[in-house]
Each structure stands twice: as C-alpha cells, then as structure tokens.
XYZ file of C-alpha atoms in Angstrom:
700
model
C 0.000 0.000 0.000
C 2.789 2.441 0.897
C 4.653 1.705 -2.350
C 1.498 2.426 -4.312
C 0.913 5.619 -2.323
C 4.509 6.749 -2.919
C 4.218 6.111 -6.656
C 1.049 8.227 -6.937
C 2.551 10.992 -4.781
C 5.887 11.109 -6.610
C 4.263 11.114 -10.058
C 1.153 13.171 -9.328
C 1.413 15.368 -12.455
C 1.629 12.250 -14.635
C -1.490 10.900 -12.894
C -3.333 14.181 -13.580
C -2.399 14.070 -17.280
C -3.382 10.387 -17.685
C -6.621 11.010 -15.791
C -7.585 13.845 -18.138
C -6.595 11.935 -21.296
C -8.807 9.003 -20.276
C -11.784 11.369 -20.464
C -11.577 11.290 -24.276
C -12.596 7.614 -24.714
C -15.010 7.993 -21.778
C -16.925 10.810 -23.489
C -17.013 8.771 -26.703
C -18.381 5.766 -24.793
C -20.958 7.900 -22.997
C -22.483 9.283 -26.189
C -22.439 5.919 -27.959
C -24.124 3.838 -25.246
C -27.671 2.898 -26.229
C -30.430 3.844 -23.776
C -33.434 1.554 -23.222
C -36.661 3.315 -22.232
C -38.859 0.194 -22.086
C -39.086 -1.217 -18.534
C -41.245 -4.126 -19.709
C -38.386 -5.154 -21.996
C -36.467 -6.273 -18.893
C -38.915 -9.070 -18.092
C -37.610 -12.685 -18.270
C -37.806 -14.189 -21.756
C -39.383 -17.469 -20.612
C -42.822 -16.020 -19.778
C -45.849 -16.515 -22.040
C -46.309 -12.737 -22.192
C -42.752 -12.103 -23.389
C -42.824 -15.085 -25.778
C -46.061 -13.731 -27.217
C -44.568 -10.264 -27.535
C -41.660 -11.714 -29.510
C -44.050 -13.521 -31.866
C -46.026 -10.305 -32.378
C -42.802 -8.510 -33.204
C -41.259 -11.128 -35.510
C -44.355 -12.653 -37.109
C -46.962 -9.895 -37.085
C -44.783 -6.792 -36.638
C -47.442 -5.876 -34.074
C -45.245 -5.559 -30.997
C -45.142 -1.849 -31.830
C -48.532 -0.363 -32.555
C -49.912 3.108 -32.130
C -53.548 4.136 -31.815
C -54.899 7.436 -33.095
C -58.171 8.999 -31.991
C -59.459 11.391 -34.677
C -62.098 13.948 -33.703
C -64.395 15.735 -36.168
C -62.603 14.926 -39.437
C -64.289 14.063 -42.728
C -63.746 10.560 -44.067
C -61.996 11.796 -47.229
C -59.593 13.889 -45.114
C -58.867 10.873 -42.910
C -58.003 8.836 -46.024
C -55.680 11.617 -47.243
C -53.967 11.803 -43.840
C -53.714 8.025 -43.748
C -51.889 7.977 -47.106
C -49.384 10.518 -45.785
C -48.839 8.463 -42.633
C -48.006 5.374 -44.704
C -45.089 7.268 -46.241
C -43.504 7.993 -42.843
C -40.259 6.064 -42.439
C -40.718 3.094 -40.092
C -44.502 2.835 -40.620
C -45.537 -0.522 -42.069
C -49.236 0.185 -42.447
C -52.104 2.347 -41.242
C -55.445 0.602 -40.772
C -58.868 2.182 -40.788
C -62.423 1.432 -41.833
C -61.677 1.898 -45.560
C -59.487 -1.226 -45.498
C -62.583 -3.415 -45.189
C -65.612 -1.315 -46.164
C -66.475 1.426 -48.619
C -66.264 4.799 -46.827
C -69.101 6.098 -49.029
C -71.458 3.999 -46.905
C -72.953 6.303 -44.243
C -71.683 5.270 -40.838
C -75.287 5.061 -39.610
C -75.746 2.088 -41.962
C -72.707 0.217 -40.713
C -73.174 -2.921 -38.579
C -73.309 -2.215 -34.852
C -70.136 -4.188 -34.105
C -68.214 -2.056 -36.638
C -69.626 1.222 -35.353
C -68.800 0.285 -31.761
C -65.190 -0.557 -32.624
C -64.470 2.235 -35.096
C -66.705 5.142 -34.084
C -67.943 6.973 -31.050
C -69.984 10.055 -31.806
C -67.709 12.411 -33.728
C -64.559 10.330 -33.081
C -63.010 7.475 -35.009
C -60.091 5.161 -34.347
C -57.043 4.374 -36.510
C -54.359 1.729 -35.957
C -50.729 2.301 -37.001
C -48.458 -0.718 -37.465
C -44.768 0.070 -37.054
C -41.904 -1.917 -38.567
C -39.698 -2.125 -35.480
C -40.114 -2.523 -31.718
C -41.503 0.250 -29.551
C -38.097 1.205 -28.127
C -36.145 1.237 -31.422
C -34.724 4.490 -32.783
C -36.599 4.005 -36.064
C -39.915 3.753 -34.201
C -39.092 6.837 -32.142
C -38.472 8.823 -35.355
C -41.690 7.368 -36.784
C -43.684 8.834 -33.892
C -42.266 12.276 -34.722
C -43.168 11.764 -38.375
C -46.735 10.734 -37.541
C -47.208 13.767 -35.321
C -46.001 16.030 -38.121
C -48.714 14.624 -40.410
C -51.527 14.564 -37.830
C -53.905 17.473 -37.399
C -54.653 19.177 -34.086
C -57.800 17.089 -33.695
C -55.758 13.856 -33.700
C -54.452 12.170 -30.556
C -51.685 9.567 -30.739
C -51.125 7.000 -27.997
C -49.857 3.499 -27.363
C -46.639 2.158 -25.837
C -44.489 3.465 -28.705
C -45.743 7.016 -28.198
C -45.372 6.792 -24.420
C -41.772 5.554 -24.743
C -41.013 8.362 -27.195
C -42.332 10.984 -24.769
C -40.461 9.327 -21.903
C -37.226 9.500 -23.908
C -37.716 13.157 -24.799
C -38.489 14.154 -21.224
C -35.624 12.094 -19.748
C -33.110 13.466 -22.267
C -34.312 16.998 -21.600
C -34.104 16.717 -17.812
C -30.958 14.568 -17.351
C -28.427 17.440 -17.745
C -30.315 19.465 -15.134
C -30.123 16.536 -12.686
C -26.331 16.621 -12.828
C -26.133 20.433 -12.701
C -28.393 20.645 -9.639
C -26.649 17.733 -7.916
C -23.265 19.431 -8.414
C -24.468 22.894 -7.340
C -26.305 21.677 -4.230
C -23.449 19.362 -3.247
C -20.943 22.168 -3.744
C -22.913 24.453 -1.417
C -23.001 21.785 1.316
C -19.297 20.989 0.935
C -18.183 24.616 0.960
C -20.204 25.261 4.113
C -19.008 22.090 5.835
C -15.330 21.958 4.826
C -12.560 24.313 5.876
C -11.224 24.965 2.371
C -13.222 26.616 -0.410
C -11.150 24.943 -3.111
C -11.342 21.358 -1.782
C -15.067 20.889 -2.591
C -14.419 21.956 -6.184
C -11.533 19.472 -6.454
C -13.744 16.765 -4.921
C -16.495 17.325 -7.478
C -14.063 17.538 -10.398
C -12.454 14.223 -9.427
C -15.782 12.518 -8.720
C -17.045 13.911 -12.038
C -14.066 12.302 -13.772
C -14.973 8.999 -12.098
C -18.600 9.374 -13.215
C -17.520 9.948 -16.817
C -15.262 6.876 -16.635
C -18.203 4.844 -15.349
C -20.743 6.126 -17.869
C -18.230 5.776 -20.701
C -17.445 2.142 -19.897
C -21.177 1.336 -20.114
C -20.598 1.035 -23.861
C -19.250 -2.465 -23.145
C -22.651 -3.408 -21.677
C -24.356 -2.573 -24.986
C -27.145 -0.539 -23.398
C -28.435 0.772 -20.082
C -31.904 1.809 -18.945
C -32.999 5.426 -18.829
C -33.486 5.036 -15.059
C -29.840 4.003 -14.690
C -28.703 6.879 -16.896
C -30.768 9.401 -14.930
C -29.660 8.228 -11.470
C -26.170 6.729 -11.863
C -24.261 10.025 -11.831
C -26.172 11.386 -8.822
C -25.850 8.106 -6.898
C -22.163 7.729 -7.666
C -21.552 11.273 -6.471
C -23.368 10.628 -3.208
C -22.030 7.143 -2.512
C -18.360 7.806 -3.347
C -18.115 11.225 -1.692
C -17.166 9.435 1.551
C -13.904 8.220 0.073
C -12.849 11.728 -0.903
C -13.661 13.059 2.557
C -11.770 10.200 4.245
C -8.669 10.833 2.123
C -8.689 14.585 2.778
C -9.056 14.102 6.529
C -6.163 11.608 6.532
C -4.011 13.992 4.492
C -4.719 16.857 6.907
C -3.623 14.586 9.765
C -0.444 13.367 8.048
C 0.678 16.782 6.763
C 1.331 17.730 10.399
C 3.654 14.746 10.798
C 5.714 15.014 7.590
C 7.745 17.868 6.135
C 7.272 16.699 2.546
C 3.657 16.852 1.361
C 4.280 13.857 -0.944
C 5.271 11.673 2.005
C 2.161 12.828 3.851
C -0.034 11.991 0.858
C 1.615 8.567 0.433
C 0.700 7.733 4.036
C -2.795 9.183 3.566
C -3.367 7.013 0.468
C -2.148 3.904 2.299
C -4.365 4.591 5.327
C -7.388 5.480 3.172
C -7.130 2.298 1.109
C -7.195 0.234 4.280
C -10.087 2.172 5.842
C -12.335 2.194 2.770
C -11.649 -1.371 1.635
C -14.324 -2.854 3.896
C -16.928 -0.133 3.400
C -16.495 -0.022 -0.395
C -16.688 -3.814 -0.582
C -20.009 -3.832 1.264
C -21.368 -1.068 -0.999
C -20.292 -2.976 -4.123
C -21.830 -6.190 -2.767
C -25.067 -4.358 -2.014
C -25.389 -3.143 -5.587
C -24.403 -6.525 -7.031
C -27.264 -8.057 -5.016
C -29.563 -6.335 -7.533
C -28.199 -8.752 -10.154
C -30.181 -11.562 -8.495
C -33.422 -9.994 -9.730
C -35.415 -11.837 -12.396
C -36.284 -8.396 -13.749
C -32.993 -7.626 -15.494
C -33.389 -3.917 -14.803
C -31.806 -4.779 -11.432
C -28.775 -6.229 -13.171
C -28.575 -3.073 -15.263
C -28.558 -0.748 -12.235
C -26.478 -3.121 -10.098
C -23.589 -3.571 -12.528
C -23.386 0.119 -13.425
C -23.433 1.223 -9.783
C -21.030 -1.479 -8.536
C -18.670 -0.492 -11.350
C -19.153 3.148 -10.349
C -18.123 2.442 -6.749
C -15.003 0.536 -7.884
C -14.057 3.398 -10.201
C -14.846 5.877 -7.407
C -12.459 4.080 -5.044
C -9.712 4.013 -7.689
C -10.165 7.729 -8.414
C -10.136 8.517 -4.681
C -6.649 7.023 -4.282
C -5.180 8.112 -7.638
C -6.783 11.097 -9.367
C -7.879 12.909 -6.195
C -4.488 12.751 -4.396
C -2.794 13.960 -7.590
C -5.142 16.958 -7.842
C -4.761 17.762 -4.137
C -0.963 17.760 -4.437
C -1.138 19.864 -7.608
C -3.281 22.485 -5.848
C -1.887 22.080 -2.324
C -0.881 25.727 -1.820
C -4.158 27.361 -2.928
C -6.077 24.721 -0.924
C -4.440 25.763 2.328
C -4.736 29.462 1.485
C -8.498 29.283 0.959
C -9.532 28.211 4.463
C -12.595 29.443 6.349
C -14.848 28.492 9.241
C -17.422 25.763 8.721
C -21.071 25.553 9.727
C -20.702 21.943 10.870
C -20.860 22.167 14.668
C -18.610 20.536 17.203
C -20.323 17.251 18.084
C -19.028 17.172 21.641
C -22.438 18.107 23.038
C -24.224 15.551 20.841
C -21.832 12.797 21.892
C -22.421 13.611 25.562
C -26.211 13.505 25.075
C -26.007 10.141 23.318
C -23.792 8.542 25.968
C -25.883 9.996 28.786
C -29.285 9.004 27.391
C -28.293 5.795 25.612
C -31.196 3.873 27.204
C -33.711 6.253 25.625
C -32.141 5.772 22.181
C -32.185 1.987 22.641
C -35.905 2.259 23.444
C -36.440 4.322 20.285
C -34.609 1.630 18.306
C -36.905 -1.128 19.594
C -40.195 0.790 19.465
C -39.639 2.447 16.052
C -39.376 -0.900 14.304
C -43.099 -1.666 14.766
C -44.645 1.307 12.898
C -41.727 1.355 10.431
C -42.159 -2.287 9.362
C -45.966 -1.972 9.293
C -45.740 1.119 7.079
C -43.221 -0.473 4.729
C -45.325 -3.616 4.318
C -48.480 -1.635 3.536
C -47.128 1.191 1.372
C -48.907 1.484 -1.997
C -46.910 1.101 -5.213
C -47.652 1.605 -8.914
C -46.342 -0.352 -11.898
C -47.570 1.682 -14.877
C -45.047 3.677 -16.875
C -47.718 6.277 -17.723
C -48.300 6.930 -14.002
C -44.824 8.465 -13.828
C -45.388 10.920 -16.683
C -47.020 14.388 -16.678
C -50.737 14.337 -17.508
C -50.176 17.091 -20.098
C -47.841 14.889 -22.154
C -49.168 14.228 -25.666
C -49.195 10.425 -25.386
C -50.965 10.548 -22.012
C -53.581 12.943 -23.430
C -54.062 10.424 -26.253
C -54.362 7.570 -23.760
C -57.092 9.450 -21.908
C -58.899 10.124 -25.202
C -58.931 6.372 -25.875
C -60.475 5.847 -22.458
C -63.023 8.650 -22.738
C -64.104 8.093 -26.347
C -63.777 4.304 -26.744
C -63.548 3.130 -23.146
C -60.237 1.470 -24.103
C -57.451 1.435 -21.587
C -55.444 -1.582 -22.692
C -55.441 -4.092 -25.517
C -54.601 -7.747 -24.890
C -53.171 -9.802 -27.760
C -54.282 -13.430 -27.792
C -52.238 -15.820 -29.957
C -53.744 -19.210 -30.738
C -52.717 -21.979 -33.114
C -54.099 -21.449 -36.640
C -55.374 -25.046 -36.662
C -58.026 -24.247 -34.029
C -61.387 -24.568 -35.797
C -63.301 -21.384 -36.637
C -66.333 -22.426 -34.602
C -64.085 -22.869 -31.557
C -62.594 -19.415 -32.126
C -66.129 -17.998 -32.255
C -67.056 -19.785 -29.010
C -63.869 -18.528 -27.394
C -64.593 -14.977 -28.548
C -68.116 -15.056 -27.133
C -66.866 -16.261 -23.741
C -64.223 -13.522 -23.601
C -66.769 -10.850 -24.589
C -68.917 -11.784 -21.585
C -66.095 -11.038 -19.143
C -66.388 -7.927 -17.008
C -64.407 -5.010 -18.412
C -64.027 -6.435 -21.927
C -65.228 -3.769 -24.360
C -64.727 -5.696 -27.590
C -62.911 -8.614 -29.169
C -61.478 -8.240 -32.673
C -60.880 -11.443 -34.590
C -60.705 -12.306 -38.270
C -64.282 -13.570 -38.427
C -65.569 -10.774 -36.197
C -63.959 -8.028 -38.258
C -65.179 -9.165 -41.702
C -68.593 -10.329 -40.592
C -70.217 -13.708 -41.249
C -71.634 -12.901 -44.723
C -68.506 -11.828 -46.615
C -66.763 -14.669 -48.513
C -63.153 -15.274 -47.518
C -61.820 -14.760 -51.057
C -63.214 -11.208 -51.106
C -61.177 -10.156 -48.096
C -58.007 -8.136 -48.903
C -54.745 -9.860 -47.934
C -53.745 -6.894 -45.757
C -56.847 -7.457 -43.599
C -56.116 -11.180 -43.344
C -52.538 -10.397 -42.389
C -53.748 -8.436 -39.377
C -55.012 -11.633 -37.795
C -53.405 -14.610 -39.539
C -49.642 -14.920 -39.848
C -47.318 -17.917 -39.736
C -48.794 -20.579 -37.464
C -50.933 -18.186 -35.428
C -54.368 -16.633 -35.329
C -54.584 -13.317 -33.460
C -57.410 -11.920 -31.337
C -57.382 -8.360 -29.993
C -59.190 -7.921 -26.682
C -59.935 -4.303 -25.766
C -60.285 -3.745 -22.034
C -61.756 -0.824 -20.125
C -59.473 -1.661 -17.183
C -56.096 -0.095 -16.651
C -52.967 -2.234 -16.519
C -51.693 -3.161 -13.037
C -55.179 -2.905 -11.516
C -56.442 -5.932 -9.615
C -59.535 -6.008 -11.842
C -57.384 -6.145 -14.993
C -55.131 -8.854 -13.577
C -58.176 -10.964 -12.697
C -59.535 -10.357 -16.197
C -56.247 -11.550 -17.742
C -56.333 -14.699 -15.598
C -59.848 -15.464 -16.847
C -58.928 -14.794 -20.490
C -55.876 -17.044 -20.148
C -57.996 -19.829 -18.645
C -60.525 -19.575 -21.495
C -58.029 -19.578 -24.373
C -55.918 -22.384 -22.894
C -59.032 -24.550 -22.639
C -59.142 -24.416 -26.448
C -55.402 -24.329 -27.115
C -52.956 -25.278 -24.356
C -50.163 -23.438 -26.160
C -52.105 -20.175 -26.471
C -50.434 -17.001 -25.216
C -51.898 -13.758 -23.869
C -49.621 -10.756 -24.178
C -49.635 -6.968 -24.437
C -49.136 -4.206 -21.886
C -51.629 -5.656 -19.380
C -50.249 -9.227 -19.218
C -46.659 -7.956 -19.257
C -47.422 -5.598 -16.370
C -49.184 -8.396 -14.486
C -46.035 -10.519 -14.780
C -43.999 -7.516 -13.707
C -46.014 -7.276 -10.477
C -45.479 -10.963 -9.680
C -41.760 -10.802 -10.432
C -41.236 -7.517 -8.573
C -42.705 -8.990 -5.384
C -40.369 -11.985 -5.649
C -37.395 -9.774 -6.547
C -37.937 -7.532 -3.529
C -37.618 -10.475 -1.143
C -34.694 -11.947 -3.058
C -32.679 -8.701 -3.181
C -33.398 -7.867 0.463
C -32.231 -11.262 1.715
C -29.203 -11.391 -0.608
C -27.953 -7.870 0.143
C -28.335 -8.296 3.915
C -26.678 -11.718 3.877
C -23.722 -10.620 1.720
C -23.118 -7.434 3.700
C -23.481 -9.386 6.951
C -20.745 -11.793 5.826
C -18.422 -8.991 4.664
C -18.796 -7.066 7.935
C -18.236 -10.302 9.836
C -14.891 -10.830 8.074
C -13.863 -7.153 8.263
C -14.347 -7.050 12.047
C -13.816 -10.791 12.651
C -17.019 -10.687 14.640
C -20.385 -12.443 14.829
C -22.185 -9.752 16.829
C -21.054 -6.571 15.021
C -22.824 -7.478 11.726
C -26.060 -8.061 13.649
C -25.824 -4.670 15.365
C -24.806 -2.718 12.259
C -27.288 -4.354 9.892
C -30.039 -3.996 12.526
C -29.450 -0.247 12.814
C -29.275 0.220 9.042
C -32.428 -1.843 8.464
C -34.296 0.386 10.927
C -33.303 3.423 8.847
C -34.467 1.677 5.653
C -37.777 0.523 7.168
C -38.527 4.035 8.467
C -37.787 5.537 5.063
C -39.886 3.008 3.152
C -42.691 3.136 5.724
C -43.245 6.907 5.553
C -45.188 6.797 2.210
C -47.876 4.679 3.905
C -48.458 7.306 6.603
C -48.355 10.215 4.125
C -50.679 8.471 1.666
C -48.081 8.548 -1.116
C -47.893 5.976 -3.910
C -44.359 5.017 -4.918
C -43.020 3.290 -8.078
C -42.522 -0.463 -7.741
C -38.818 -0.237 -8.527
C -38.219 1.926 -5.449
C -39.233 -0.864 -3.077
C -36.549 -3.038 -4.659
C -33.601 -0.704 -5.174
C -33.927 1.903 -2.412
C -33.119 -0.594 0.336
C -29.953 -1.628 -1.467
C -28.884 1.960 -2.202
C -29.530 3.085 1.369
C -27.877 -0.022 2.780
C -24.790 0.514 0.617
C -24.494 4.194 1.510
C -25.207 3.822 5.230
C -22.875 0.914 5.872
C -19.920 3.255 5.232
C -21.006 5.459 8.142
C -21.581 2.452 10.386
C -18.160 0.938 9.653
C -16.437 4.302 10.154
C -18.021 4.797 13.600
C -17.457 1.192 14.701
C -13.820 1.202 13.576
C -13.157 4.425 15.471
C -14.865 3.013 18.577
C -12.588 -0.038 18.416
C -9.548 2.184 17.867
C -10.318 4.301 20.943
C -10.870 1.202 23.081
C -7.438 -0.070 22.068
C -5.939 3.342 22.830
C -6.869 2.794 26.467
C -10.251 4.533 26.815
C -13.117 2.931 28.686
C -16.143 2.147 26.568
C -18.043 5.316 27.545
C -15.157 7.596 26.604
C -14.396 5.478 23.554
C -17.906 5.808 22.100
C -18.019 9.513 22.970
C -14.719 10.222 21.199
C -15.597 7.955 18.265
C -18.893 9.754 17.730
C -17.370 13.194 18.185
C -14.633 12.505 15.634
C -16.748 10.559 13.120
C -19.918 12.649 13.166
C -18.444 15.459 11.070
C -17.527 13.099 8.213
C -20.882 11.320 8.493
C -22.815 14.595 8.498
C -20.858 16.077 5.595
C -21.316 12.942 3.511
C -24.989 12.494 4.452
C -25.889 16.122 3.742
C -24.063 15.991 0.414
C -25.972 12.854 -0.593
C -29.201 14.532 0.519
C -28.456 17.722 -1.421
C -27.502 15.879 -4.604
C -30.717 13.829 -4.730
C -33.121 16.393 -3.232
C -32.267 18.810 -6.036
C -33.295 16.231 -8.636
C -36.512 15.442 -6.743
C -37.406 19.133 -6.777
C -37.251 19.645 -10.555
C -38.085 16.309 -12.178
C -41.400 16.054 -14.039
C -40.993 12.271 -14.113
C -42.740 10.885 -11.049
C -40.584 7.742 -11.076
C -37.295 9.688 -10.934
C -38.751 12.250 -8.537
C -40.005 9.570 -6.157
C -36.737 7.601 -6.222
C -34.653 10.709 -5.523
C -36.994 11.840 -2.751
C -36.670 8.445 -1.069
C -32.873 8.484 -1.443
C -32.619 12.043 -0.088
C -34.858 11.303 2.875
C -33.035 8.022 3.444
C -29.712 9.878 3.667
C -31.038 12.049 6.516
C -32.683 9.135 8.332
C -29.538 7.000 8.031
C -27.409 9.879 9.275
C -29.640 10.292 12.331
C -29.716 6.545 13.099
C -25.925 6.212 12.857
C -25.273 9.289 15.015
C -27.871 8.656 17.722
C -28.867 4.989 17.783
C -25.828 3.000 16.624
C -23.500 4.470 19.318
C -26.044 3.462 21.961
C -26.161 -0.087 20.597
C -22.354 -0.348 20.462
C -22.086 1.007 24.006
C -24.665 -1.382 25.479
C -23.432 -4.478 23.630
C -19.688 -3.772 23.836
C -19.261 -6.636 26.305
C -21.012 -9.041 23.947
C -18.925 -7.722 21.036
C -15.714 -8.328 22.986
C -16.692 -11.959 23.654
C -17.831 -12.669 20.062
C -15.066 -10.894 18.140
C -11.450 -11.805 17.465
C -8.902 -9.234 18.606
C -11.588 -6.676 19.491
C -9.440 -5.678 22.442
C -5.799 -6.379 21.779
C -5.200 -5.970 25.533
C -7.956 -7.395 27.699
C -7.312 -4.776 30.363
C -8.041 -1.948 27.948
C -11.415 -0.353 28.372
C -11.388 -0.956 32.149
C -10.714 1.989 34.415
C -10.444 1.645 38.189
C -11.611 4.680 40.125
C -11.809 4.717 43.937
C -12.082 0.971 44.041
C -15.040 0.845 41.687
C -14.705 -0.715 38.265
C -16.280 1.626 35.696
C-alpha cells in the first residue's frame, strides 16, 4: 500500500495528465451507449407474455402499434392523412375502416359491431403498425413523423408514443439533474469543509470517475434510462465518503511530515485500508440487484457497482494527484465551517443511551408496518405528466372508446373457426371487456373469404398463429385487470394449451409478480452478503447483527413513511432503495465502529471510547450524508418524471434518516453491547485490560 501511495505521490502530475486523457474515450463511450426506455423489456424471456410479444414482433410486426383517436374529421380527409402516414419512415401500415368497407357507406348504416369498434360520436379510431419494436430508434423517429402529419384534432397513444415521450423528457431533464446535484453538493461541501477549493476538487475528481463509469457502459451494450438518470447522482453521493476520508487523513499526516508527498503517500495507504471494507459492502449491495429476475436490477447493479469501484480508484489516484497539484491554494483558501462541534451531541447520546435503545426497539413496529403496507404503482404512464401528448391520447382512448389496454391473444391457426367464435363469445362476456377483434368478427359472417383483402387477413393470420385483440376498459396493473387476464388465459388455454396472452396488461401483471419476488430476493441477498463482509472485516459475529439492525431500521422508516403520508411510490423503489440506502449507510456504520474499536485499544473505557468515536466521526458522516441529501433532493425538486422524482426523494430522505440513526442509535447499541462484542469478536481488544478503568475501588 505504501509503495502504491509513494508512486502516486511522486508522479502526481503524470497521474493528472493520464486522468484527463482518459476522459476522451469515456466521453465517446458515454455518447455511444444505447439507452433503453422500455421497462417491460427487462422481463424474463421465458414467460408466455414475453414469448407472445416476440411472436407479435417477428411474425406480425405488431409488438409496436400506435392508436390514433381522430375527432371531427371528414372521411376523405382521414383517407388523405392516412396515405401521408403510410409514407412515414418506419410505418408498415395504417389501418382504418376503408381497409374493409367502402367509406361512401354512411356510418349510420354500418353494422353495430363495426360502429362500436371504429366510431364513437364524432370520433373514429385508426391503428398504425410500425416496422420495429416500440423502443427502437426508427420507431421513435416514426412517432415524430406521424405527429407532423396529424392534425390538431388527432391524438396519438400506445406504448411506442409513451416511450417516445419518456425519452424526450428524460433526455431533456438529465443534464439538469447533474447540474443541480453538483451545485447543491458544492454548497453543502463549501459550508461544511474548511477549504473553499477542496469541494471543487472533490467534485471535479468525482465527475471524472462518473464519466469513466458512464463511458465504460458502452461495453454493456445498453443501459436503462433510469440508470442513466440516477447513476451520476448516486455515484456522487455514494463515493463522496472516500474523498472526505482521504482529505481528513491527508490533513492529519501533513502535520507529521515535512514533505507533502510523504504525507499523501501515508494518507493514500491509510485510506485504502479504511475504505476497503466499506467499499466492498457497498459494491456487494449493488451486485445483489443482479439476483433480480427483472434484469433492470442487473442493469442498475452492474453500473453502480462499477461506479463504486471506479470511485475508489479515483479517490486514491486522481484525487491525491489533484490535491498535491493544488496544495498551496487549498491551504490558502480556508474558512470556518457551519458543521458544529459534536461534543455536546456525543455527551447527550452517551448519557441518554437507554432512551435511544428504546427508540430503536419501538420504532421498528410502525416502520415495518408502514413499509409492508405502502402502496406502489407499476404503470409507466403513471410516472409521466398528464399534459404529455401520449398521455392525453391515452385518456382520449379511455373517454371516447372506453379502451385502456389491448390484450393480444395468440392461438394456433389449426383451431377450428367455430371454436374461435365460441372462445370470442366467452371472452366478450367477461367484465371489463369492451370488444374482441378477430378475423371472423372483423369481416362479418356474410362476406366470402376470397373477397377479403390480404392486408386485412394479415392483421389476424400470420405464420402458425391466429390473433385476437381484446380491448379492455381496465387499466394495466389494476387488480380487476389482472383478474380479467387470468380469466382470459384460462378460457383460451381450454381451447389451445399453447395459447399465449400478451400486451401491456399481461406484461405488467407478470412484472407485479416478479417484482414482489425480486424484492424479497434482493433484500435477503444484500443483507446476507453485507453481513458476511462485515463479519470478516471485524472478525465478529455480533457486530454485523448490530450494524445491519441499525441500518435496516433506517431503511424501514424511510420506506414506511409513504404509507403514513398516503403517497404511492413506483414499484422499482421498493426493490432498489433498500440496497442503495444499505450501501451508503454501511460506510457510516463501519467508520463509527472502527473508530470506537480504535479508541478502546488506545486505552479509553467504553463510555469515553464511544463519545470520542462519535465526536470525531460525526463530522464526516454529516458532511457525507448532507451531500448525498443535497444531490438527490435537487433532482426530486425539478423532475417532471414521477418515477425519478419519487426515487430521488426516497434516497434524499433516506440519507437524513440513516445519518440520524448512525449518530444517535448506533452508538447506543455499540455502548450497550460492547461486552457481547468483545466476547464474540477476534482481537476486538488487543489488551484485555483496555477499556477498564479503576476509580476509587469501583470498576467503571
């Protein structure tokens, strides 16, 4: 470690130059990493819903469809607009009434089943078939092209349009997330650190690490828009600790060495040892997300674990080099800080430790109850502004045609027509089913098959499959819709065991089932892995129990608050927030516990040891916690995307709760259970007599 530290210190200008040069490929990688905006695309590929979606995409080219509600437009004008839409790049076909019937026939004379499906008062419905999947770049450009052709009285919706609007909003807001995170963090750091220049150096070096991380994502092929939006902010908050630890060590060592390079070499060596355990637990916490069946967890987990590793490397290479390069101006730009002396706080904690233990025990009950009963949502459209064009279109579908979702039913083409008719009739009787479109239903019973245009046949019959479209008045993720999907699945499988039901509703239903399983899996895995790492770091059985218990209280309180405030949170938050908060908080817990152990081995009794440990650690914990809070709270304040806003609000609040738990409750737990820790830990007290002070014949 010392040799490495000496190399960095003796060649700090070379490190600065290499660090800056590496930004070139990082920027290239950042701009050439594909972004995935489709959360449902992360579902496992072995489900009927995802298999069906693949068949729709490959066989029917129906995996990407858009629906257009047209208000108050003449039939001839609709036909003209339709012809223009067909010429838009990426559009395979546009389907309307004129594909099956003569538009010169007054709509009043049309069969009831046609009028119900195609008209409602002054409104009519068009279907756009797109050549590529909803999330492809070609489809996204197609949505723009369609909107250019559409008149003001036209409303476009469907998953393709929603993903397009999500992309535009995310791309528009993402730069502001980083700007606000940097500005707010800078304010906190300047107010809490003694040098005005150090916070700027911190953020520059962390920014370099973020660019390295985002640039290397090119090797993953693609990342989700959620990962892109949050990774920079999370990496800033999670890795800030390492920068603070290094600076504090350097300030200590500079008093002991005449040469600043020798001081930095020792600081690097000491920092690498002190952050090895905490960074390892943070990395393990993020990697626990990779156990999710929903591969979005793997996406976030790998990017964030990689970000922590890069953050650690930058903290012991790039940051020391920059500090040495700007050493003189750093020490000239000192000022008083607003972070108070924690002597009074440490005395309160040690004096009233029983009260804080009681809070620890009692708080678990309402916290766990709240967390278990908090409401979550699974719909992508729930996270978007109601004024967004695709959401307006979605509401028009609901209001004018009572259509919220469309289920795609794929059955074997060998199933007899009379069975398909029976199946259709059974599905139509289900609650919430507005209509069922099938080949026979669309053309009517009196039109001979040979008179039907091939393009109409192709809507329903392709390859080895026959397609039914079931329009539902229920919204995806609702209990009523999920029950409806179960009933539809039961009906179609009674006629064809290999039948598949897919579309937004079934995919979302599977998402709900998987998310519930993933939450339990990630929680158990992250706790178990971090427990084991802490156990090896401290060579203790009891310390992991105490630390994880305190951290879990902070997480449960944070996740339980939405229940008591009546807030609805995105499903992904219940899975990832615990891991993020666990990874960030464990650093504070390890720092405090390590210092407590150090003071015990310096000869202090346990009361003095915990008081000194808290007094000396609280400043670093507070600075780091407030910085994490500031970085994420800023994003929560400005984001129009409810999903991003909710996640950042939970992270910001979690930072404050974790900070409070580590400062007030963890010291009380360590103090009370120090005797147990000593008996269940190897080398906790190097000298068994340490920590025992005899005063007037009484053992304290």
